Short mmCIF file of C-alpha atoms and ligand atoms in Angstrom, two decimals:
data_model
loop_
_atom_site.label_atom_id
_atom_site.label_comp_id
_atom_site.label_asym_id
_atom_site.label_seq_id
_atom_site.Cartn_x
_atom_site.Cartn_y
_atom_site.Cartn_z
CA MET A 358 16.38 -30.73 0.80
CA SER A 359 18.89 -28.29 -0.64
CA LYS A 360 19.47 -25.03 1.21
CA VAL A 361 17.88 -21.82 -0.08
CA LYS A 362 20.10 -18.78 0.05
CA ILE A 363 18.36 -15.78 1.60
CA THR A 364 19.48 -12.20 2.11
CA VAL A 365 19.27 -10.97 5.70
CA ALA A 366 19.49 -7.38 6.97
CA ASN A 367 19.68 -6.91 10.74
CA GLY A 368 18.36 -3.36 10.60
CA ASP A 369 18.48 -0.72 13.31
CA GLY A 370 17.13 -0.19 16.84
CA ILE A 371 15.59 -3.44 18.05
CA GLY A 372 16.29 -4.97 14.60
CA PRO A 373 19.45 -6.99 15.44
CA GLU A 374 17.91 -8.47 18.62
CA ILE A 375 14.66 -9.60 17.00
CA MET A 376 16.54 -10.90 13.94
CA GLN A 377 18.85 -13.00 16.14
CA ALA A 378 15.84 -14.46 17.97
CA THR A 379 14.04 -15.18 14.69
CA LEU A 380 17.03 -16.87 13.04
CA ASP A 381 17.71 -18.94 16.17
CA ILE A 382 14.14 -20.29 15.97
CA LEU A 383 14.30 -20.91 12.20
CA LEU A 384 17.57 -22.83 12.42
CA ALA A 385 16.49 -24.83 15.48
CA ALA A 386 13.33 -25.85 13.58
CA GLY A 387 15.43 -27.18 10.70
CA ALA A 388 14.87 -24.44 8.11
CA GLN A 389 17.09 -25.20 5.14
CA ILE A 390 18.45 -21.72 4.60
CA GLU A 391 21.85 -20.22 3.94
CA ILE A 392 22.18 -16.64 5.17
CA GLU A 393 23.91 -13.87 3.24
CA GLU A 394 24.03 -10.69 5.33
CA ILE A 395 23.90 -7.14 4.05
CA GLU A 396 24.04 -3.77 5.79
CA VAL A 397 21.13 -1.39 5.15
CA GLY A 398 19.60 1.51 7.02
CA GLU A 399 20.86 4.13 9.45
CA LYS A 400 24.62 3.51 9.17
CA VAL A 401 24.44 3.52 5.39
CA TYR A 402 22.26 6.65 5.37
CA LEU A 403 24.55 8.49 7.77
CA ALA A 404 27.60 7.51 5.71
CA GLY A 405 26.12 9.77 3.03
CA ASN A 406 24.07 7.34 0.95
CA THR A 407 20.57 8.90 0.84
CA SER A 408 19.01 5.63 -0.37
CA GLY A 409 20.21 3.66 2.70
CA ILE A 410 21.61 0.79 0.63
CA SER A 411 24.71 0.21 -1.52
CA ASN A 412 24.78 -1.12 -5.08
CA ASP A 413 26.55 -4.28 -3.89
CA SER A 414 23.67 -4.98 -1.51
CA TRP A 415 21.16 -4.54 -4.34
CA ASP A 416 23.12 -7.13 -6.35
CA ILE A 417 22.89 -9.61 -3.47
CA ILE A 418 19.15 -9.03 -2.94
CA ARG A 419 18.44 -9.46 -6.67
CA ARG A 420 20.57 -12.58 -6.91
CA ASN A 421 19.05 -14.35 -3.89
CA LYS A 422 15.50 -13.14 -4.59
CA VAL A 423 14.34 -13.76 -1.01
CA PHE A 424 15.00 -11.03 1.55
CA LEU A 425 14.34 -11.14 5.30
CA LYS A 426 14.61 -7.60 6.64
CA ALA A 427 14.53 -6.29 10.20
CA PRO A 428 13.10 -2.79 10.70
CA ILE A 429 15.35 0.14 9.94
CA THR A 430 15.49 3.74 11.11
CA THR A 431 15.02 6.38 8.44
CA PRO A 432 16.80 9.52 9.71
CA GLN A 433 14.49 12.56 9.83
CA GLY A 434 14.93 15.25 7.14
CA GLY A 435 18.07 15.47 5.00
CA GLY A 436 16.37 14.09 1.87
CA TYR A 437 16.69 10.46 3.02
CA LYS A 438 14.39 8.23 0.98
CA SER A 439 12.43 5.43 2.67
CA LEU A 440 14.31 2.22 1.84
CA ASN A 441 11.12 0.22 2.33
CA VAL A 442 9.23 2.09 -0.36
CA THR A 443 12.25 2.04 -2.71
CA THR A 444 12.77 -1.72 -2.26
CA ARG A 445 9.11 -2.53 -2.89
CA LYS A 446 9.07 -0.49 -6.08
CA PHE A 447 12.53 -1.32 -7.47
CA LEU A 448 11.87 -5.03 -7.08
CA GLY A 449 8.24 -4.89 -8.23
CA LEU A 450 6.93 -6.25 -4.90
CA TYR A 451 3.35 -5.40 -5.79
CA SER A 452 1.57 -7.34 -3.07
CA ASN A 453 1.80 -6.65 0.65
CA VAL A 454 0.17 -9.38 2.73
CA ARG A 455 -0.55 -8.62 6.39
CA PRO A 456 -2.42 -11.26 8.42
CA CYS A 457 -3.96 -9.88 11.64
CA ARG A 458 -5.36 -12.54 13.93
CA SER A 459 -6.37 -12.20 17.54
CA LEU A 460 -4.99 -14.67 20.08
CA HIS A 461 -7.79 -14.49 22.61
CA PRO A 462 -7.79 -15.22 25.54
CA PHE A 463 -3.99 -15.20 25.72
CA VAL A 464 -3.34 -11.77 24.24
CA SER A 465 -5.65 -9.01 25.35
CA THR A 466 -7.98 -7.73 22.59
CA LYS A 467 -11.48 -6.30 22.32
CA HIS A 468 -12.01 -8.55 19.28
CA PRO A 469 -11.67 -12.20 20.32
CA VAL A 470 -12.63 -13.79 16.98
CA MET A 471 -10.76 -11.54 14.58
CA ASP A 472 -8.87 -13.20 11.70
CA VAL A 473 -8.35 -10.71 8.88
CA VAL A 474 -5.75 -10.62 6.13
CA ILE A 475 -5.10 -7.24 4.57
CA ILE A 476 -3.74 -7.33 1.04
CA ARG A 477 -2.34 -3.93 0.24
CA GLU A 478 -1.31 -2.74 -3.23
CA ASN A 479 2.33 -1.88 -2.73
CA GLU A 480 3.69 0.13 -5.67
CA GLU A 481 1.39 2.90 -6.78
CA ASP A 482 -1.41 5.23 -5.59
CA LEU A 483 -0.15 8.30 -3.70
CA TYR A 484 3.12 6.43 -3.06
CA ALA A 485 4.29 7.27 -6.58
CA GLY A 486 5.93 10.16 -4.72
CA ILE A 487 5.31 12.61 -7.58
CA GLU A 488 4.71 15.93 -5.85
CA HIS A 489 4.95 19.52 -7.06
CA GLN A 490 4.40 22.95 -5.68
CA GLN A 491 2.49 24.74 -8.43
CA THR A 492 1.51 28.11 -6.99
CA ASP A 493 2.30 30.07 -3.83
CA GLU A 494 -0.62 28.38 -2.13
CA VAL A 495 -1.02 24.94 -3.69
CA VAL A 496 1.00 21.73 -3.84
CA GLN A 497 -0.12 18.54 -5.53
CA CYS A 498 0.60 14.83 -5.10
CA LEU A 499 -0.29 12.61 -8.04
CA LYS A 500 -2.38 9.55 -7.30
CA LEU A 501 -1.52 7.01 -9.99
CA ILE A 502 -3.61 3.87 -10.32
CA SER A 503 -2.90 1.53 -13.24
CA ARG A 504 -4.85 -1.33 -14.74
CA PRO A 505 -1.91 -3.76 -14.38
CA GLY A 506 -1.47 -2.63 -10.77
CA CYS A 507 -5.14 -3.29 -10.01
CA GLU A 508 -5.29 -6.59 -11.88
CA LYS A 509 -2.18 -7.98 -10.20
CA ILE A 510 -3.21 -7.11 -6.64
CA VAL A 511 -6.86 -8.11 -6.98
CA ARG A 512 -5.93 -11.44 -8.57
CA TYR A 513 -3.39 -12.00 -5.81
CA ALA A 514 -6.11 -11.40 -3.19
CA PHE A 515 -8.46 -13.97 -4.76
CA GLU A 516 -5.67 -16.50 -5.32
CA TYR A 517 -4.57 -16.05 -1.70
CA ALA A 518 -8.14 -16.56 -0.48
CA LYS A 519 -8.43 -19.70 -2.60
CA GLN A 520 -5.12 -21.10 -1.37
CA GLN A 521 -5.89 -20.39 2.28
CA ASN A 522 -9.47 -21.69 2.10
CA ARG A 523 -10.88 -18.31 2.95
CA LYS A 524 -14.46 -17.53 2.12
CA LYS A 525 -14.68 -13.86 1.24
CA VAL A 526 -12.69 -11.07 -0.38
CA THR A 527 -13.73 -7.48 0.38
CA CYS A 528 -12.55 -4.45 -1.58
CA PHE A 529 -12.23 -1.00 0.06
CA THR A 530 -12.10 2.14 -2.12
CA LYS A 531 -13.40 5.69 -2.17
CA ASP A 532 -14.80 5.51 -5.70
CA ASN A 533 -17.82 7.67 -4.86
CA ILE A 534 -15.34 10.57 -4.85
CA MET A 535 -12.36 9.35 -6.93
CA LYS A 536 -14.40 7.94 -9.78
CA GLN A 537 -11.48 7.49 -12.19
CA SER A 538 -8.68 6.19 -9.94
CA ASP A 539 -10.48 4.29 -7.18
CA GLY A 540 -13.19 3.66 -9.78
CA LEU A 541 -10.69 1.62 -11.83
CA PHE A 542 -9.64 -0.39 -8.76
CA HIS A 543 -13.29 -1.22 -7.99
CA GLN A 544 -14.08 -2.02 -11.64
CA VAL A 545 -11.14 -4.43 -11.90
CA PHE A 546 -12.20 -6.01 -8.60
CA ASP A 547 -15.67 -6.69 -10.04
CA GLU A 548 -14.18 -8.12 -13.26
CA ILE A 549 -11.77 -10.50 -11.51
CA ALA A 550 -14.27 -11.53 -8.79
CA LYS A 551 -16.36 -13.16 -11.55
CA GLU A 552 -13.51 -15.64 -12.15
CA TYR A 553 -13.83 -16.88 -8.53
CA PRO A 554 -17.51 -17.84 -8.12
CA ASP A 555 -16.78 -19.92 -5.00
CA ILE A 556 -15.45 -16.92 -3.08
CA ILE A 557 -17.88 -14.28 -1.81
CA ASN A 558 -16.97 -10.77 -2.95
CA GLU A 559 -18.13 -7.38 -1.72
CA HIS A 560 -17.12 -3.74 -1.92
CA TRP A 561 -17.25 -1.15 0.85
CA ILE A 562 -16.64 2.57 0.65
CA ILE A 563 -13.45 2.92 2.71
CA ASP A 564 -14.78 5.30 5.37
CA ILE A 565 -17.63 3.12 6.56
CA GLY A 566 -15.58 0.00 5.78
CA ALA A 567 -12.80 1.20 8.08
CA ALA A 568 -15.30 2.01 10.82
CA LYS A 569 -16.81 -1.46 10.46
CA LEU A 570 -13.35 -3.07 10.50
CA ALA A 571 -12.44 -1.28 13.75
CA ASP A 572 -15.78 -2.14 15.31
CA THR A 573 -16.61 -5.63 13.97
CA PRO A 574 -13.47 -7.13 12.40
CA GLU A 575 -15.01 -10.61 12.54
CA ALA A 576 -17.22 -9.52 9.61
CA PHE A 577 -14.14 -9.53 7.33
CA ASP A 578 -11.88 -12.22 5.93
CA VAL A 579 -9.50 -11.02 3.19
CA ILE A 580 -9.55 -7.29 2.38
CA VAL A 581 -7.82 -5.84 -0.70
CA MET A 582 -7.20 -2.12 -1.09
CA PRO A 583 -5.03 0.56 -2.69
CA ASN A 584 -1.68 1.44 -1.12
CA LEU A 585 -2.37 4.31 1.30
CA TYR A 586 -5.61 2.87 2.71
CA GLY A 587 -3.82 -0.47 3.18
CA ASP A 588 -0.91 1.18 4.97
CA VAL A 589 -3.19 2.86 7.51
CA LEU A 590 -5.71 0.08 7.98
CA SER A 591 -3.19 -2.74 8.32
CA ASP A 592 -1.67 -0.98 11.33
CA VAL A 593 -5.15 -0.46 12.77
CA ALA A 594 -6.03 -4.11 12.16
CA ALA A 595 -2.78 -5.37 13.72
CA GLN A 596 -3.20 -3.13 16.75
CA ILE A 597 -6.82 -4.09 17.45
CA ALA A 598 -5.97 -7.77 16.99
CA GLY A 599 -3.54 -7.47 19.92
CA SER A 600 -0.41 -5.50 19.11
CA VAL A 601 1.52 -4.16 16.12
CA GLY A 602 4.41 -6.10 17.65
CA LEU A 603 2.75 -9.39 16.66
CA ALA A 604 2.14 -8.86 12.94
CA GLY A 605 4.39 -9.81 10.03
CA SER A 606 4.29 -8.73 6.44
CA ALA A 607 5.16 -10.32 3.11
CA ASN A 608 6.01 -8.19 0.08
CA ILE A 609 5.61 -10.36 -2.98
CA GLY A 610 6.70 -9.68 -6.56
CA GLU A 611 6.95 -11.76 -9.73
CA GLU A 612 10.71 -12.31 -9.22
CA CYS A 613 11.62 -11.35 -5.66
CA ALA A 614 10.01 -11.20 -2.23
CA MET A 615 10.77 -9.39 1.03
CA PHE A 616 9.57 -10.41 4.50
CA GLU A 617 9.48 -8.20 7.57
CA ALA A 618 7.63 -7.17 10.73
CA ILE A 619 5.06 -4.43 10.26
CA HIS A 620 6.42 -2.33 13.11
CA GLY A 621 9.45 -0.04 13.02
CA SER A 622 12.84 -0.09 14.76
CA ALA A 623 11.49 1.14 18.15
CA PRO A 624 14.79 2.91 18.96
CA ARG A 625 13.81 3.57 22.59
CA ARG A 626 13.71 -0.19 23.23
CA ALA A 627 16.97 -0.96 21.44
CA GLY A 628 19.77 -2.85 23.15
CA GLN A 629 17.64 -3.91 26.13
CA ASN A 630 16.72 -7.44 24.99
CA VAL A 631 13.01 -6.72 25.67
CA ALA A 632 11.39 -6.36 22.22
CA ASN A 633 8.89 -8.88 20.95
CA PRO A 634 10.39 -10.82 18.01
CA SER A 635 6.96 -12.16 16.96
CA GLY A 636 6.33 -9.70 14.11
CA LEU A 637 9.57 -10.58 12.36
CA LEU A 638 9.05 -14.27 13.14
CA GLN A 639 5.62 -14.07 11.46
CA GLY A 640 7.30 -12.52 8.42
CA ALA A 641 9.89 -15.33 8.45
CA ILE A 642 7.14 -17.99 8.61
CA MET A 643 5.56 -16.48 5.49
CA MET A 644 9.03 -16.60 3.92
CA LEU A 645 9.36 -20.34 4.67
CA ASN A 646 5.96 -20.96 3.08
CA HIS A 647 7.03 -18.87 0.08
CA ILE A 648 10.17 -20.99 -0.48
CA GLY A 649 8.22 -24.23 -0.09
CA GLN A 650 9.46 -25.18 3.40
CA THR A 651 5.88 -25.51 4.68
CA PRO A 652 6.49 -28.27 7.28
CA VAL A 653 9.08 -26.08 9.03
CA ALA A 654 6.79 -23.04 8.80
CA GLU A 655 3.95 -25.04 10.33
CA LYS A 656 6.16 -26.41 13.12
CA ILE A 657 7.33 -22.91 14.10
CA GLN A 658 3.86 -21.36 13.93
CA ASN A 659 2.37 -24.03 16.17
CA ALA A 660 5.26 -23.72 18.66
CA TRP A 661 4.80 -19.95 18.68
CA LEU A 662 1.05 -20.29 19.34
CA LYS A 663 1.78 -22.78 22.13
CA THR A 664 4.31 -20.39 23.71
CA LEU A 665 1.77 -17.55 23.76
CA GLU A 666 -0.83 -19.95 25.10
CA ASP A 667 1.59 -20.93 27.88
CA GLY A 668 1.52 -17.28 28.95
CA ILE A 669 5.18 -16.69 28.12
CA HIS A 670 5.03 -13.09 26.96
CA THR A 671 7.33 -10.15 26.23
CA TYR A 672 6.58 -6.87 28.01
CA ASP A 673 4.37 -5.42 25.23
CA ILE A 674 1.69 -8.11 25.57
CA PHE A 675 2.30 -9.04 29.20
CA LYS A 676 -0.83 -8.65 31.31
CA GLU A 677 -1.17 -9.50 34.99
CA GLY A 678 -3.69 -12.34 35.37
CA THR A 679 -3.47 -13.61 31.77
CA SER A 680 0.27 -13.86 31.29
CA LYS A 681 2.41 -16.26 33.34
CA GLN A 682 5.96 -15.12 32.74
CA LYS A 683 7.45 -11.87 31.45
CA VAL A 684 10.44 -12.78 29.29
CA SER A 685 13.20 -11.10 27.32
CA THR A 686 13.58 -11.32 23.54
CA SER A 687 16.11 -14.13 23.74
CA ASP A 688 14.18 -16.08 26.39
CA PHE A 689 11.02 -15.84 24.30
CA ALA A 690 12.98 -17.38 21.41
CA LYS A 691 14.24 -20.16 23.74
CA ALA A 692 10.66 -20.88 24.84
CA VAL A 693 9.49 -21.17 21.21
CA ILE A 694 12.41 -23.49 20.45
CA ALA A 695 11.52 -25.64 23.47
CA ASN A 696 7.96 -25.92 22.11
CA LEU A 697 8.98 -27.02 18.59
CA GLY A 698 6.97 -30.13 17.73
CA GLN A 699 4.10 -29.14 20.03
CA LYS A 700 0.72 -27.74 19.08
CA PRO A 701 -1.51 -25.23 20.85
CA VAL A 702 -4.40 -26.69 22.83
CA VAL A 703 -6.90 -23.82 22.93
CA LEU A 704 -5.83 -21.76 19.94
CA GLN A 705 -6.33 -23.44 16.59
CA ALA A 706 -3.20 -25.17 15.32
CA VAL A 707 -2.21 -24.35 11.75
CA SER A 708 -1.74 -26.73 8.86
CA TYR A 709 -0.02 -25.58 5.68
CA ALA A 710 0.20 -29.02 4.05
CA GLU A 711 -2.75 -28.35 1.76
CA ASN A 712 -1.38 -25.05 0.44
CA LYS A 713 -1.50 -25.27 -3.33
CA PRO A 714 0.53 -22.95 -5.52
CA MET A 715 -1.20 -19.77 -6.59
CA HIS A 716 -1.99 -19.16 -10.24
CA LEU A 717 -0.62 -15.68 -10.99
CA PRO A 718 -0.28 -15.21 -14.75
CA LYS A 719 1.77 -12.30 -16.06
CA TYR A 720 -0.22 -9.19 -16.95
CA GLN A 721 -1.26 -9.10 -20.59
CA ARG A 722 -1.52 -5.62 -22.06
CA LYS A 723 -4.94 -5.07 -23.70
CA ALA A 724 -5.42 -3.66 -27.21
CA ARG A 725 -5.34 0.12 -27.24
CA ALA A 726 -8.72 1.83 -26.92
CA ASN A 727 -9.96 4.38 -29.43
CA LYS A 728 -8.60 7.53 -27.78
CA GLU A 729 -10.10 10.85 -28.76
CA LEU A 730 -8.87 14.29 -27.63
CA VAL A 731 -11.98 16.23 -26.57
CA GLY A 732 -10.65 19.19 -24.59
CA VAL A 733 -7.91 20.53 -22.37
CA ASP A 734 -7.61 21.92 -18.85
CA LEU A 735 -5.16 24.79 -18.42
CA PHE A 736 -4.13 25.19 -14.77
CA VAL A 737 -3.40 28.81 -14.00
CA HIS A 738 -1.61 30.64 -11.16
CA TRP A 739 -3.62 33.82 -10.54
CA SER A 740 -3.69 35.84 -7.33
CA GLY A 741 -7.02 37.62 -7.92
CA LEU A 742 -10.19 36.77 -6.07
CA ASN A 743 -13.09 37.17 -8.49
CA PRO A 744 -13.48 34.24 -10.92
CA ASP A 745 -15.60 36.38 -13.29
CA GLU A 746 -12.61 38.68 -13.70
CA LEU A 747 -10.33 35.73 -14.48
CA ALA A 748 -12.89 34.36 -16.94
CA GLU A 749 -12.90 37.63 -18.91
CA THR A 750 -9.11 37.37 -19.42
CA VAL A 751 -9.02 33.61 -20.02
CA LYS A 752 -11.84 33.80 -22.60
CA LYS A 753 -9.40 35.78 -24.76
CA VAL A 754 -7.07 32.73 -24.72
CA ALA A 755 -9.61 30.63 -26.68
CA THR A 756 -8.80 29.92 -30.33
CA GLY A 757 -11.38 30.17 -33.13
CA GLY A 758 -12.60 26.61 -32.61
CA THR A 759 -12.55 26.43 -28.78
CA GLU A 760 -14.31 28.08 -25.86
CA LEU A 761 -13.80 28.38 -22.13
CA THR A 762 -16.48 26.15 -20.59
CA MET A 763 -15.64 26.11 -16.89
CA ILE A 764 -13.26 27.36 -14.20
CA THR A 765 -12.76 25.42 -10.98
CA ASN A 766 -10.76 26.15 -7.84
CA ARG A 767 -9.57 23.09 -5.90
CA GLY A 768 -12.03 21.10 -8.02
CA ILE A 769 -15.20 23.09 -7.30
CA LYS A 770 -16.82 25.03 -10.14
CA VAL A 771 -16.50 28.79 -9.59
CA TRP A 772 -17.38 29.94 -13.12
CA PRO A 773 -19.93 30.18 -14.67
CA GLN A 774 -22.43 30.68 -11.88
CA GLY A 775 -20.15 30.09 -8.94
CA PHE A 776 -21.08 30.92 -5.34
CA GLN A 777 -19.45 33.93 -3.73
CA GLU A 778 -19.17 31.86 -0.52
CA THR A 779 -16.72 29.43 -2.18
CA PHE A 780 -13.21 29.96 -0.85
CA CYS A 781 -10.66 30.34 -3.63
CA THR A 782 -6.89 29.85 -3.66
CA ASP A 783 -4.46 31.08 -6.34
CA HIS A 784 -4.78 27.80 -8.32
CA TRP A 785 -7.42 27.75 -11.09
CA ARG A 786 -8.37 25.11 -13.63
CA CYS A 787 -9.71 26.54 -16.90
CA ARG A 788 -11.43 24.01 -19.15
CA PHE A 789 -11.47 24.49 -22.91
CA LYS A 790 -13.69 22.46 -25.21
CA PRO A 791 -14.18 22.65 -28.98
CA THR A 792 -17.16 24.72 -30.12
CA GLN A 793 -20.01 23.08 -32.05
CA GLY A 794 -18.74 21.40 -35.22
CA ASN A 795 -15.05 21.80 -34.32
CA GLN A 796 -12.37 19.43 -33.07
CA ILE A 797 -9.43 19.97 -30.80
CA THR A 798 -5.93 18.81 -31.75
CA SER A 799 -2.43 19.02 -30.28
CA GLU A 800 -1.88 22.10 -32.47
CA THR A 801 -4.93 23.75 -30.86
CA ILE A 802 -3.37 23.23 -27.42
CA VAL A 803 -0.08 24.78 -28.56
CA GLN A 804 -2.10 27.74 -29.90
CA LEU A 805 -3.97 28.07 -26.58
CA LEU A 806 -0.65 28.17 -24.72
CA THR A 807 0.72 30.79 -27.11
CA ASN A 808 -2.44 32.89 -26.60
CA ALA A 809 -2.10 32.50 -22.81
CA LEU A 810 1.45 33.81 -23.01
CA GLN A 811 0.27 36.84 -24.98
CA GLN A 812 -2.55 37.51 -22.51
CA LYS A 813 -0.07 37.16 -19.58
CA VAL A 814 -2.05 34.21 -18.18
CA GLU A 815 0.41 32.11 -16.16
CA VAL A 816 -0.20 28.48 -17.10
CA ILE A 817 1.47 26.09 -14.66
CA LYS A 818 0.31 22.83 -16.21
CA THR A 819 -1.99 21.40 -18.87
CA GLU A 820 -4.02 18.22 -18.70
CA ASN A 821 -5.53 16.78 -21.89
CA LEU A 822 -9.11 15.49 -21.81
CA TYR A 823 -9.68 12.23 -23.64
CA ASN A 824 -12.55 9.90 -24.35
CA PHE A 825 -11.57 6.22 -24.39
CA ASP A 826 -13.87 4.18 -26.65
CA GLY A 827 -16.40 7.00 -26.36
CA LYS A 828 -16.32 7.12 -22.54
CA ALA A 829 -15.07 10.24 -20.75
CA GLY A 830 -11.64 9.67 -19.17
CA TYR A 831 -11.84 12.74 -16.94
CA SER A 832 -14.00 14.00 -14.13
CA LEU A 833 -16.54 16.81 -14.26
CA GLY A 834 -16.03 19.85 -12.05
CA GLN A 835 -17.71 19.50 -8.64
CA GLY A 836 -21.03 21.26 -8.96
CA GLN A 837 -20.90 21.10 -12.78
P1 LIG B 1181 7.82 1.69 15.90
O1 LIG B 1181 6.92 0.65 15.33
O2 LIG B 1181 9.27 1.48 15.72
O3 LIG B 1181 7.55 1.83 17.44
C1 LIG B 1181 6.38 2.32 18.04
C2 LIG B 1181 6.25 1.75 19.45
O4 LIG B 1181 5.70 0.44 19.33
C3 LIG B 1181 7.58 1.56 20.18
O5 LIG B 1181 7.93 2.66 20.94
C4 LIG B 1181 7.31 0.36 21.07
O6 LIG B 1181 6.68 0.79 22.24
C5 LIG B 1181 6.29 -0.43 20.27
N1 LIG B 1181 6.91 -1.55 19.53
C6 LIG B 1181 7.15 -1.63 18.19
N2 LIG B 1181 7.66 -2.81 17.89
C7 LIG B 1181 7.78 -3.51 19.04
C8 LIG B 1181 8.26 -4.81 19.36
N3 LIG B 1181 8.74 -5.65 18.44
N4 LIG B 1181 8.23 -5.19 20.65
C9 LIG B 1181 7.76 -4.38 21.58
N5 LIG B 1181 7.29 -3.15 21.36
C10 LIG B 1181 7.29 -2.71 20.09
O7 LIG B 1181 7.38 3.10 15.25
P2 LIG B 1181 8.07 4.52 15.27
O8 LIG B 1181 8.58 4.82 16.64
O9 LIG B 1181 7.10 5.42 14.64
O10 LIG B 1181 9.30 4.41 14.26
C11 LIG B 1181 10.64 4.21 14.66
C12 LIG B 1181 11.53 4.11 13.43
O11 LIG B 1181 11.17 2.96 12.68
C13 LIG B 1181 11.45 5.30 12.48
O12 LIG B 1181 12.74 5.64 12.06
C14 LIG B 1181 10.65 4.77 11.31
O13 LIG B 1181 11.02 5.38 10.11
C15 LIG B 1181 11.07 3.31 11.31
N6 LIG B 1181 10.10 2.38 10.70
C16 LIG B 1181 10.64 1.37 9.98
C17 LIG B 1181 9.80 0.42 9.42
C18 LIG B 1181 10.43 -0.69 8.63
O14 LIG B 1181 11.64 -0.79 8.59
N7 LIG B 1181 9.65 -1.56 8.02
C19 LIG B 1181 8.42 0.50 9.59
C20 LIG B 1181 7.90 1.54 10.38
C21 LIG B 1181 8.75 2.48 10.94
#
């Protein structure tokens, strides 16, 4: 077998120690890899590069396409950008796969039969990082959800379930509140689920879904969700399965892939040779499967399970009575190496031989819908308190063919017929619609803005209202 060149970053804090342990195990197991090292993280940040990575390193990552990364420290403040988020988005690593399996009775957990894989959308949602302060009192963060983003991640979840012989895919969203954005995610989930009749599908509202996951994780198999929910819940799932120190993560794109532990650089444990290398090792095992070296991946995973079963544990999972020997990072790696070729006796041994390739076609853009401009929201910075007073001024902004139909404050309708109990900030949304028999055009919006200027109404942003194929592409005001 020819060697596959991979990019390796040793990271910060405990990173170099757990990377050394992981690579020792991989090479002892016969992984056919050639390592090209790059420097990313704290040193690069502190040398003045706010992205934490040099252009040369990007070239290496893009050329090798497979990246094994130890955790890095993002310095606080100073405008440093998270290298993890940047890497996922630059390289189009849309799918974040985080298996969380309990290792009862060898690793202490309240959930002995848990075996959940969280598939987190990795590029969009509130992680678009588009934030603005608009008034003295209000800032906004844009939540962007796209059809390609939803299609790619949902298809990945079903293909993963099919490949891994899993029975069910669950979707978590909050589409009872975010009807457009989470609504699209749920809608695409329902569409794609139909293509996989052999896999059970279900949708949970995230709040009760999360509660159920924390309480009865054995009820779930594969769970797919938008970015932020996946970030939070994959840490919860890893922790309740045993420890965040045990979980690995794969970030998969159409061209490149990055593999890591889910935990951070644990700076307080750095340099002591005590950290658990299991999270990064789990990431590396997913990497070996990704590059087709499944027999080596299987050999390492079974040796790792056997080592945990033998009670050879690092400090974070060591428990008097269950564990047999508390070991250092390097001694844990030696124990795994000594167990290569062996299988666990109590825990279920893994077999990756049957893994078939996933079918992940490129996204095909659909034909454009019939898009009709049906109104506009003008967002206004106004420091008054009485919405009726604002309405009197803003009504004068209307052109001949439009009228003010609604004012909301933080989404809740305050005019007409608002409640005096409703708390209002200095951020108001004023909705204009065409009057009976009229239409609204781009020119109308320009005229509205000109009128606003004349009336000294401070518009801080506009948002066009469209129907797509006759269906409203915007939400009503709460209480409307
Ligand atoms: P952390 O995950 O680094 O550590 C939290 C605690 O978990 C540690 O104090 C330690 O007790 C325990 N822990 C974590 N990993 C362990 C391991 N392998 N073995 C034993 N114990 C382990 O989280 P944090 O303290 O919030 O973050 C520290 C730094 O890591 C920050 O700079 C943060 O930005 C960064 N971080 C990086 C990544 C990444 O590179 N992927 C992810 C998360 C956080």
